[in-house]
GROMACS .gro file of C-alpha atoms in nm:
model
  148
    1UNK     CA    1   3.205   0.550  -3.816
    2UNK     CA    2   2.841   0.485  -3.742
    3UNK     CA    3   2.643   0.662  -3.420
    4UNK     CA    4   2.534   0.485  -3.194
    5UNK     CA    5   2.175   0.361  -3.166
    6UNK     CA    6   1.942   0.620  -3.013
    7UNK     CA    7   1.641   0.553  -2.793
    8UNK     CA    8   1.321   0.588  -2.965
    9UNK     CA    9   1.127   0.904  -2.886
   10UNK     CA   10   0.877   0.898  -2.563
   11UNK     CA   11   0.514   0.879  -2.661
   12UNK     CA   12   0.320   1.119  -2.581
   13UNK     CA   13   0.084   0.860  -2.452
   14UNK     CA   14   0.303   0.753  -2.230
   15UNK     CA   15   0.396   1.118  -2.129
   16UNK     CA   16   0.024   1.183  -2.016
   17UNK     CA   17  -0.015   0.938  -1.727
   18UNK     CA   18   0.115   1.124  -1.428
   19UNK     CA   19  -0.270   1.111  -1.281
   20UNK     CA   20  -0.295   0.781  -1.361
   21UNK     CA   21  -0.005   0.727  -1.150
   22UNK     CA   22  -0.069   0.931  -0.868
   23UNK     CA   23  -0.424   0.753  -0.835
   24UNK     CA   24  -0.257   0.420  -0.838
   25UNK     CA   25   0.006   0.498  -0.632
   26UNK     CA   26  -0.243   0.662  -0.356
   27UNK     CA   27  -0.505   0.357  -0.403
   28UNK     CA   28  -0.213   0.106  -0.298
   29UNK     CA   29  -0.088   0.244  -0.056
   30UNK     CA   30  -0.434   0.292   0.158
   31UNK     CA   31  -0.529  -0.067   0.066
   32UNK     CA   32  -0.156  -0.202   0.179
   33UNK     CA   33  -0.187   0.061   0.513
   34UNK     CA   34  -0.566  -0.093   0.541
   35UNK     CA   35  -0.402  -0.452   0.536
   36UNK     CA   36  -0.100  -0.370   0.770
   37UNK     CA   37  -0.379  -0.222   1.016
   38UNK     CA   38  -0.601  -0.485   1.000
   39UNK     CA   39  -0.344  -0.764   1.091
   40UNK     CA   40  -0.245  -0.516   1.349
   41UNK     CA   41  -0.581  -0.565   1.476
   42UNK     CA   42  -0.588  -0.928   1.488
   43UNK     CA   43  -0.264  -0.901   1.636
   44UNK     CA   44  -0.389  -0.644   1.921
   45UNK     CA   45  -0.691  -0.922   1.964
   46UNK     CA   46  -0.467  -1.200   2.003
   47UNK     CA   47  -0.218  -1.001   2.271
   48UNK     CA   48  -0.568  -0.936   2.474
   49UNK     CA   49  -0.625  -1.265   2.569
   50UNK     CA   50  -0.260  -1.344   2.698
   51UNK     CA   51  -0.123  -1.171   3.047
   52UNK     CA   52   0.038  -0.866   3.028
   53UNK     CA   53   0.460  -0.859   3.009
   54UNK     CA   54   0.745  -0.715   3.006
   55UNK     CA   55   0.906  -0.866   2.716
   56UNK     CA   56   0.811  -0.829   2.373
   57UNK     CA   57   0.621  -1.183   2.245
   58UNK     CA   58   0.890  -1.262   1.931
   59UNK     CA   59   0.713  -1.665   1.856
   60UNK     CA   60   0.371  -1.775   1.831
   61UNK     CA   61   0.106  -1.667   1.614
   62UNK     CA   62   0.095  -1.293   1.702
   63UNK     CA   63   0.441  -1.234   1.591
   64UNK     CA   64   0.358  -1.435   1.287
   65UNK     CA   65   0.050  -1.213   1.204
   66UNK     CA   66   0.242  -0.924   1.248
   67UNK     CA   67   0.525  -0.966   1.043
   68UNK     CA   68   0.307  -1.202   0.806
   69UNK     CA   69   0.057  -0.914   0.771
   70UNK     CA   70   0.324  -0.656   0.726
   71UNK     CA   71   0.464  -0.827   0.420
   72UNK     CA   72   0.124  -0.923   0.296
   73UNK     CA   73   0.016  -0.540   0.295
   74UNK     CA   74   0.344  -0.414   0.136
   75UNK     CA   75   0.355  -0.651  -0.155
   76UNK     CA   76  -0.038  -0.633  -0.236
   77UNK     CA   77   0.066  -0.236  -0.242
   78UNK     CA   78   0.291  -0.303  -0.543
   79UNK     CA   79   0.112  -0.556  -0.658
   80UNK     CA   80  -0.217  -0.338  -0.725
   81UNK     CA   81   0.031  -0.009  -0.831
   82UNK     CA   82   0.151  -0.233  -1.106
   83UNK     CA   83  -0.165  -0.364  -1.200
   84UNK     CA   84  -0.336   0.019  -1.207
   85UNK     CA   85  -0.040   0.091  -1.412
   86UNK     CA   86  -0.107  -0.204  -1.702
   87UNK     CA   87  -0.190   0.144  -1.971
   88UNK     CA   88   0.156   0.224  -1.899
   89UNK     CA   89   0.412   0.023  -2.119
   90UNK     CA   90   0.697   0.110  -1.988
   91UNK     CA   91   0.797  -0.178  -1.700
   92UNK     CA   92   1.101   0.034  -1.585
   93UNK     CA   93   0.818   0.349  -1.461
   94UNK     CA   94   0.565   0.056  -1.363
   95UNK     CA   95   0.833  -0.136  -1.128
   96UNK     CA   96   0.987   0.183  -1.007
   97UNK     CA   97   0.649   0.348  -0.911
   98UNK     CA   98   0.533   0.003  -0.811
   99UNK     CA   99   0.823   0.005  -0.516
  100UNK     CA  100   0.772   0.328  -0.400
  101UNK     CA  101   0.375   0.262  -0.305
  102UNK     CA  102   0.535  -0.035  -0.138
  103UNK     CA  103   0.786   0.161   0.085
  104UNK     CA  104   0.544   0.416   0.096
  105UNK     CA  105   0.300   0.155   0.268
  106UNK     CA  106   0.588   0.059   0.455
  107UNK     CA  107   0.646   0.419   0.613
  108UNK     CA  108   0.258   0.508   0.612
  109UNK     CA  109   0.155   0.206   0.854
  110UNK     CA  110   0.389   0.388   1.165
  111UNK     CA  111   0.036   0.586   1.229
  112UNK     CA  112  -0.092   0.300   1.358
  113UNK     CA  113   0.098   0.219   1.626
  114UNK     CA  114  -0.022   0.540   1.784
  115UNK     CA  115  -0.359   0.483   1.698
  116UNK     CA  116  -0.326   0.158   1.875
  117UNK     CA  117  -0.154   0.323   2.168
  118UNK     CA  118  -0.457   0.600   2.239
  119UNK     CA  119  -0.747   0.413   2.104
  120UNK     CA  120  -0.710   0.062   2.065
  121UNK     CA  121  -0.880  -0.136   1.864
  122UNK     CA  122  -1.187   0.062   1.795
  123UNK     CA  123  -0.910   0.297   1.650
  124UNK     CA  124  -0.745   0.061   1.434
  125UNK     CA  125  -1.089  -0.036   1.289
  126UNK     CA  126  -1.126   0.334   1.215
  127UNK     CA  127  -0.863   0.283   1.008
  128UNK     CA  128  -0.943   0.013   0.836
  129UNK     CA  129  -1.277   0.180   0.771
  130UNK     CA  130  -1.127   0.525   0.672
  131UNK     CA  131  -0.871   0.344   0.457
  132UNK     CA  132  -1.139   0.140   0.277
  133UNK     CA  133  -1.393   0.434   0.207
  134UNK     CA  134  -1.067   0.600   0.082
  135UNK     CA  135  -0.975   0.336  -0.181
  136UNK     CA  136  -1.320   0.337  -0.299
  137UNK     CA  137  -1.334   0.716  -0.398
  138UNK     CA  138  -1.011   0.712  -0.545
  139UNK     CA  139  -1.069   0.394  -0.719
  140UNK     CA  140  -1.419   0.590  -0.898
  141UNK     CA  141  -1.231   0.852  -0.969
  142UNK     CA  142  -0.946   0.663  -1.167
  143UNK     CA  143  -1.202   0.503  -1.340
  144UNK     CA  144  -1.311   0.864  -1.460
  145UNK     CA  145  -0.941   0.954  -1.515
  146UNK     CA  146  -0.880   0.626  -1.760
  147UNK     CA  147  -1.242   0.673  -1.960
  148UNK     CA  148  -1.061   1.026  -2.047
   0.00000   0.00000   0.00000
């Protein structure tokens, strides 16, 4: 009787990227929260030119922008974790990393909605701004981290 096949051995290249993967994962998701709050901006500046109700507006292009942005800002959040990620070679750590900055996004956007609620716009644009200087420092330093 023969054993079975093993797995070859884990690289230790491959064993050394947890930084690299925490930078990704933390660049993503600001740049997918940074898109979610933006299009909940344009969304906010569409809903101030209509009259104010009672019912939720579910057609037309704020819901559009809304859900639309949502899904934009989540998939660019994977997109870019898996594209940071190109040094690693395994596409099982990429993929799985590269959906947990997306649901990540997904559960890091719910500060918005109370930004929105006690400072409106000007808040939200914060946001955007905060989110933006953010990426940028991370991004510098994960250039640092991958010249190592």
């Amino acid at each position: 009787m023969t054993d079975p096949p093993r797995p070859p051995p884990i690289s230790i290249e491959d064993e050394d990227r947890v930084g690299l993967a925490f930078l990704a994962m933390a660049i993503s998701v600001t740049i997918g929260i940074g898109l979610v709050t933006a299009a909940l901006w344009v969304v906010s500046t569409l809903l101030a030119d209509m009259p104010p109700s009672d019912r939720p507006v579910i057609d037309g292009a704020p819901f559009y922008v809304l859900v639309g942005g949502t899904m934009l800002g989540v998939l660019v959040a994977g997109l870019i974790t898996w594209t940071l990620l190109s040094p690693v070679r395994s596409t099982y750590r990429r993929g799985g990393l590269s959906f947990v900055s997306a649901f990540a996004t997904a559960a890091g956007m719910l500060v918005t909605m109370p930004v929105n609620q006690l400072a409106g716009r000007t808040g939200l644009v914060g946001i955007v701004a905060l989110c933006g200087v953010v990426a940028l420092l991370l991004s510098r330093r994960l250039s640092a981290v991958r010249n190592d």
